[in-house]
Amino acid sequence: MEEGLKIELGKQGVFVTTIEELYNWGRRSSIWPMQFGLACCAIEMIATTMARYDLARFGAEVFRPSPRQADLMIISGTVTKKMAPQVVRLYNQMAEPKYVIAMGACAISGGPFKQGYNVLKGIDRYIPVDVHIPGCPPRPEALIQAFMTLQKKIDGQNLTGEGRPRHLDAEAQGEFPVPVQGEHDLEPSSNRLVWPLPMKTGIRD
Amino acid sequence: MLETLDQVFVLLQHWLVGFLPAVLQPVAGVLLSVVVIIVLFPALFALTTVLERKGLGRIQNRIGPNRVGPFGILQPVADGIKSLTKEDIVPLSADAAVHFLAPVLLVVAVFMGFAVLPMGRNMVLVDMDAGLLFFFAMGASTELSVFMAGWSSRNKYSLLGAMRAVAQMISYEVVLLMSSVAVVMISGSLSLTKIVEAQNQYTWGLPHWYIFTPWGLAGFVMFAIAATAETNRSPFDLPEGESELVAGYHTEYSGFKFALFFLGEYLAMFSISGLGTTLFLGGWSAPFSFLGWVPSWIWFFSKLLLSICVFIWLRGTLPRLRQDQLMNFAWKFVLPMTLLNLMVTALWRFLGEGWERWVFCSAILMLAYVAMGRIGMRSGHIGPRRYRYAE
Amino acid sequence: MKTIEEIKAAIEAAVPGAGVEVVPNASPSGQHSLRLEPSHAFEVAKFLRDDAELALDFLSNATGVDWPDKEVTEKVKVKRLVTKTVDGVEQSAEETVEESRKRVEPGCLEVVYHLFSMAKKHGPVVLRMKTVNRTDNVELPSLTPVWRSAELQEREIFDLFGIVFTGHPDLRRLLMWDAFKDHPMRRDYVDPDDYEYEPTAHEQVLARAAAHTAGEQIAGASAGAIPGGGQEGIGGK
Amino acid sequence: MASNPYFSLAVLFVAALGFGLAPLGLAKLWGMVFSPPKPNAIKNSIYECGLESKGDAWMQFRSAYYLYAIIFLIFDVEAVFLLPFAVAFTGLGVAACVSMLVFVLLLIEGLAWAWAKGVLTWA
Amino acid sequence: MSFVFYILAALTVAGSLAAVLLKNTVHCALALTVAFLGLALLFLDLDAQFAGFAQILVYIGAVAILVVFAILLTRGSETPKDGVFSHTWLVGLVIAAAVFAVLGWAVLGSARVLPHETAAPVVTVRDIGVALIGRYILPLEIVAILLTSAMIGAVIVAMHDKEGAK
Amino acid sequence: MSLSGLEKEKDRPEGWNRPRLIEPDGEGELLEIAMGPHHPSTHGGFRMDVALDGERVIRLKPVFGYLHRNHEKIAEGIGYLGSMPYTDRLDYICSLTNNWAYALAVEKLTGQEVPERAEYLRVILGELTRVQNHASSIGFLIQEMGASGTPLMYAFREREKILDLFEGLTGSRMMCNYMRFGGCRVDAPEAWLTAARKVVAGLPGFVDEVDRLLTGNEILMARTQGVGVLPPELAVNAGVTGPMLRASGVNYDIRKVDHYGIYDRFNFRVPLGDHWDVYDRYMIRMLEMRESISILEQALKDIPAGPVMDAKAKIRGFRPKPGEAYGRIEAPKGELGFYLISDGGPNPYRYRVRPPSLINLTVLEDMCLGSDVADVVLIFGSVDIVLGEVDR
Amino acid sequence: MTPLTGFLLVAALLFSIGLAGALTRRNAILVLIGIELMLNSANLNLIAFWRYGPHPERLTGMMFAIFSIAVAAAEAAVGLGLVIQIHRHAHTTDLDAINRMKG
Amino acid sequence: MLGEGILKGLAETAKNFAGSFVSAERMTTVEYPEERIAPIEAARVFPFLVYDGTDWESGMRCVACQICEKECPPKCIYIEKSKDKKPDAIGKPQFYPAKFDVDIAVCMSCQICVEVCPFEAIKMDTEFELSTDDRFGGLLLDREELSKSNEYYHQIHPTEAAVVDARLTEGRAKADAKTTAAAITGAIRGAEIPKRPAEGGD
């Protein structure tokens, strides 16, 4: 056994570690996505669940239509400004713990349609995104790979302590305000709590 | 030896109980049986969910869950842990108390049904004189819990789903009752144990299962249809018809409450399959007299699993009916057929032992089935079509 | 299939004073169009649909085009009275002088309809209508009562171009939300300032960034400091 | 006491109740110890396809449901009489069976009437 | 007279009290099912197995559903603003109390002459069936007529408007 | 009760081919539910505001725009070629036919010629697209009927084979971006054609399988026959095109009418429906798949050698002369048209897509009124829309 | 106290509660619920008397109770149907309001 | 008879169920992380920059002409042209991109950059396993991350790469001839854009 791990175990107690492992294993092995498609990527998402790629192998074919029973929201496609409030509301209505995969260029950044007046330039302006998959649309394998990335991420989460994920932290915010459709644009145009301005200028150093 | 294997659970129970003082022995015996029921069927539920997901997968040319645990058999465990640790959401405007009670009531009502099912020779929790009536009385309470779930959520889809579910369940409950009456008429008892024993006889090595009689077959078909509808399984899964009603009456349920609904649905499937097995498929009796040495409980559970496989198969194949068609089907086709079947059953008894009763009863039922099917299709203006091509 | 001139003649025979005008199309497609007078457009449309020979029963496509106000610089020959001293004598003579003048050619909004005939299997016949200007007088008659297929397309034109179709049964925004005020397909539409951050720093991006930062500072002065901290807070890590 | 069948049923009832309640309690406990619930106005509002819910779901329904319920009720009651008859059927003579047939036919007549009246047509 | 009886009696009375006291009509209906269940269990306690299960089947399975449907059909699940009790509630209460007093007095007064517990009778369903088809054949047929006419009557009453619409 | 936005209908003018409104019978309350934008059966962000009397639909208002991605506006800001990959994302199930329609419109605008081999390739790819579109549309339709996805899985099993072909030739499964003005981007190697022949040879078996699984199914027949009837007069007036129109019994197939491409060389028939309902739409798609397979067989047999690109075609600096053109093809969902106005610049002055999906939805309310809620989902599914195209 | 007394008292209590409900509630459906309770208390009496009566094997009380269940169910169906009918005309199930309308 | 079609359908699904155990035709699942679908040569996902030789910086074919940046429909390429010239793989001094960023969070894999590139410098990669939780760090590729060797190009698109190589050699030979000719006249020109047929990538 690794030395660091031992110390960690000593600190947390084996009990918590076991529970944590079980908890993470349960969460990661049973991720039910929400039946939620937006655009082109939704077709690839459907293709992922179909015979050739079969997302069911991971126990994730249980697409729940109701957000109450879903764990994972796959933002599969362009989020328009008309749709964004609904997406945020649905995300809010999901039960914790919940994860978001931004599938495809449009969901991450507006993608090819980012020049449009009605296109939200990335869903992570309003809700926290766990995994981004680039691609337009990403191949089904890419979605499976993202799904595995998400599983890895869940595996790495602690049950207690500072590094614990948002849903285990009583202090962390649980509500993500729904933007309002204004006369010209969505208001506000981003949620500062999940989307702090990365940089002031547009140029990467 | 084989006798021992057949009674292995009974003996095991006696042996275990034997360690206790004599006063406590009966109580402990009951407790033990109850624990077995409480553990066994949820375990079967877990198994069935994997079976269903893998079976559906195979039907659809794919593998199905195979990563969680060996061959994916730990999938339900993971689902359970996930559901257990999931946040429980109760909408603010919902009726919290009823919202909470509905899934619990469902599970309790469904569990109670298992009390009278004979799962093997001498393997029944309670052998009551009015066992069948008890079973239906318990089944009737599930409707109420479904209604409670839908109503208390205060969600339009839930309420609509619940109303549909209740309407559907009451309609098919009549059929269920009436098709069982036929069996009772011949076996002369409401006790399920006696009904099985009545079927546990062989002529030329073949069993006297009621499904092998004309009225029994018809009754079984009607019973199977009604059972599918009663458990809200495809093609009668309208209440949770997700294509229009999102998730039906449990739209607003999350976390383990939702899991309880899921559990309840599957347990209802087991209990109704168990009843069907008991009434028509000879319960725990062997299909051929020479297979009599195989322990009785194996037969019961294999028949149960077989009927569950049929449920899965149907689900993998059929689209779902519409509400009005479902109701019409229940009241205008299945119920008349079942009532007719009652008469035919009476006729069966009065026609004596000869071959005539086979011919007559089969002919009546067959004719009625074909005629009613024709009339139904024609009055609904449905049927195969021919198509023309331009030029 | 009649030629465009024949159709024009047929229309003028059927609807007196229709004021149809042929708009030629230079491209190889050769799809010339007819410009209709809005006041008679409805009757003309009805005629085109119901005429036995044309039977244009199928309105395939309806769309708007925005022709913004154009600032035209044109050379104008102007006759001017010039006083010249010719041979010591002051003469006033007219002279043509070239002068470049700027004037604003008022733009308009235009609707284009493509008609086909399903019965006769011919087409397309292209109809166009113009509004008077782009600001206040943007009404055109709706052809939805003649062809249902215009219903959603005219709503879309209303939404994106701002042409008001009189006689349309249900003129609401089609694509944008109801509270939205602008007409984004117009060529002078300015995108909302929703710049946040774009890593590929093209010139337009930088310009938008600068504009946004300016706006942000004005808004941010009252809102106070923005919580920063990079990406670590994101995604429930 | 234990020989009483109702005792077994009562035990089963309690066990089933426990089976239903225990995981819910466990989930609650989990929520208290580790994963605090995060209720908020949006989450705890009614789900309606991602929109704000309009109007109350507790509304007035149509009588079609009620009509079916009536017929169901009658048949349920009929079943209560049919079951003891069916149990006794093996030992009954033709006369008894005919009188039962009359009973059943009377009810079938009601069903046929309802059918003819269009009650069984889902509106 | 046992501890079981007290529990069941308490359950029944509590259920029925809730059924008449609760504000929300659907809650009342649900409380009513509890009362029915308690009654059914009392029947079982009285060794009337068949009657008990029949009670559950008919009342919880069907009548409760009927009541609930009726409530939803009449918008009854809304709690009225101006109270759920009639303005003559006091009179009603007094009458009910008086009735209870009289009944209770009668029961308690005759307690000594009432028969004591006897050995539990063994009643099988078959016995009931035989009795039904024998001694009680006339009531059975009358009940059939009653049920049919009740069904027809109830349907006519409930669907009246539907007819008019057609 | 408030029927938000629905009351306006009373003011509809004379001559308006309005849906026959259904009056509630006063029994029970009207229930207004919003189906969508997140609803399991709306294929993405689409919404239907439905007013129900019991379970019967008495009003239905579609709400569009949840996927309005400003395709037309963007296209007016980038070059002609730059719009080609965007057309992929219109009807994202049939990117190749979108490419074709756009290329056709530009070719009309510039008068470019298309080499013969490229025409053949276009037909092959277009018909493959049609087959996979119809297959998956049937799959989705049955999925909406609650068949737990089995037909959809079979459809996608076959679709994956066709997508493999697309990827092998064009490089992408869905967003092919393959056709160019005056031809096709790359030539198909012989190995690809062989693979295509193999896939096409397997298609009739697949259609037979779906036929056996569904066509005679009593539940399917009961659910779809007599549901969502669309009379031909209304269909024509409302500009409905594609399989929906032909299911309403109108013989109008642009492949036969416009003689675009080289469709004249192939033998195929146009199936027509006589009952105008959802079942007809389902069957027309089944029959069209068979016709498409026959076209594919012919095209794959006859395909000539040669270049696939007009030698005069330009990739960079493409500037058509001023003018305008409207080009249309028979896309799997109906008439897909592109209307382009060129002012001589590198970008189109006006770029308009005539989306069959949107215009086919004009009659959604007419078809749904008076039917059950469950039927709304079916009728909507039978229109076969893709929201990328509806909202653009 | 004999066991029978207990049952009779419970039945009396139920009857009174039902009566009180029927007399005091405004909602017609709840009045019917009260009546149902009263009928059921009678059933309890029947069964109790049958059980403690001199000839339980003759089933008289039991059969009476079963018939009574059937009749009460029919009564419920018709009664609720009437309530629905009233609601359809008066748009309320509030008996006070209906009385007022009449008066 | 009623139920016939249902039975037929049941038979069909039963056939598929049984078939899934025996025939590959009926069990089409490719278990992705372990098994993979045979790589498709034409597949394209995101662009990369080809370099010749071993060193990505000196061997880069891109000369920062910025055509792809202009033609890119979604504007996901950002190039800054160098101020100075560096010798390229064959030693000719060329401009080079001081900065070459591709935001693959925007890229729509349309391959128009490849089509318009006159230098065969930008090609499409087949790598798709790029999911990350880091929106900016993981999805904005700079020129180092974008650079892949010509060998790699040959590996993923063998046919196409062979054609490209042939074309390049031909172009270079022509250019060499020209440079020789130009050397005679003493006029050294910069990058000559070799014309290539319009057919596109292959």
mmCIF file of C-alpha atoms in Angstrom, chain C residues 215-225:
data_model
loop_
_atom_site.group_PDB
_atom_site.id
_atom_site.type_symbol
_atom_site.label_atom_id
_atom_site.label_comp_id
_atom_site.label_asym_id
_atom_site.label_seq_id
_atom_site.Cartn_x
_atom_site.Cartn_y
_atom_site.Cartn_z
ATOM 1 C CA GLY C 215 -19.709 48.370 -20.988
ATOM 2 C CA GLU C 216 -18.674 46.092 -18.181
ATOM 3 C CA GLN C 217 -16.792 48.809 -16.452
ATOM 4 C CA ILE C 218 -19.790 51.062 -16.506
ATOM 5 C CA ALA C 219 -22.004 48.320 -15.168
ATOM 6 C CA GLY C 220 -19.330 46.910 -12.887
ATOM 7 C CA ALA C 221 -18.719 50.230 -11.161
ATOM 8 C CA SER C 222 -21.949 49.808 -9.256
ATOM 9 C CA ALA C 223 -22.008 46.027 -9.096
ATOM 10 C CA GLY C 224 -18.704 45.800 -7.306
ATOM 11 C CA ALA C 225 -15.978 43.295 -7.654
#
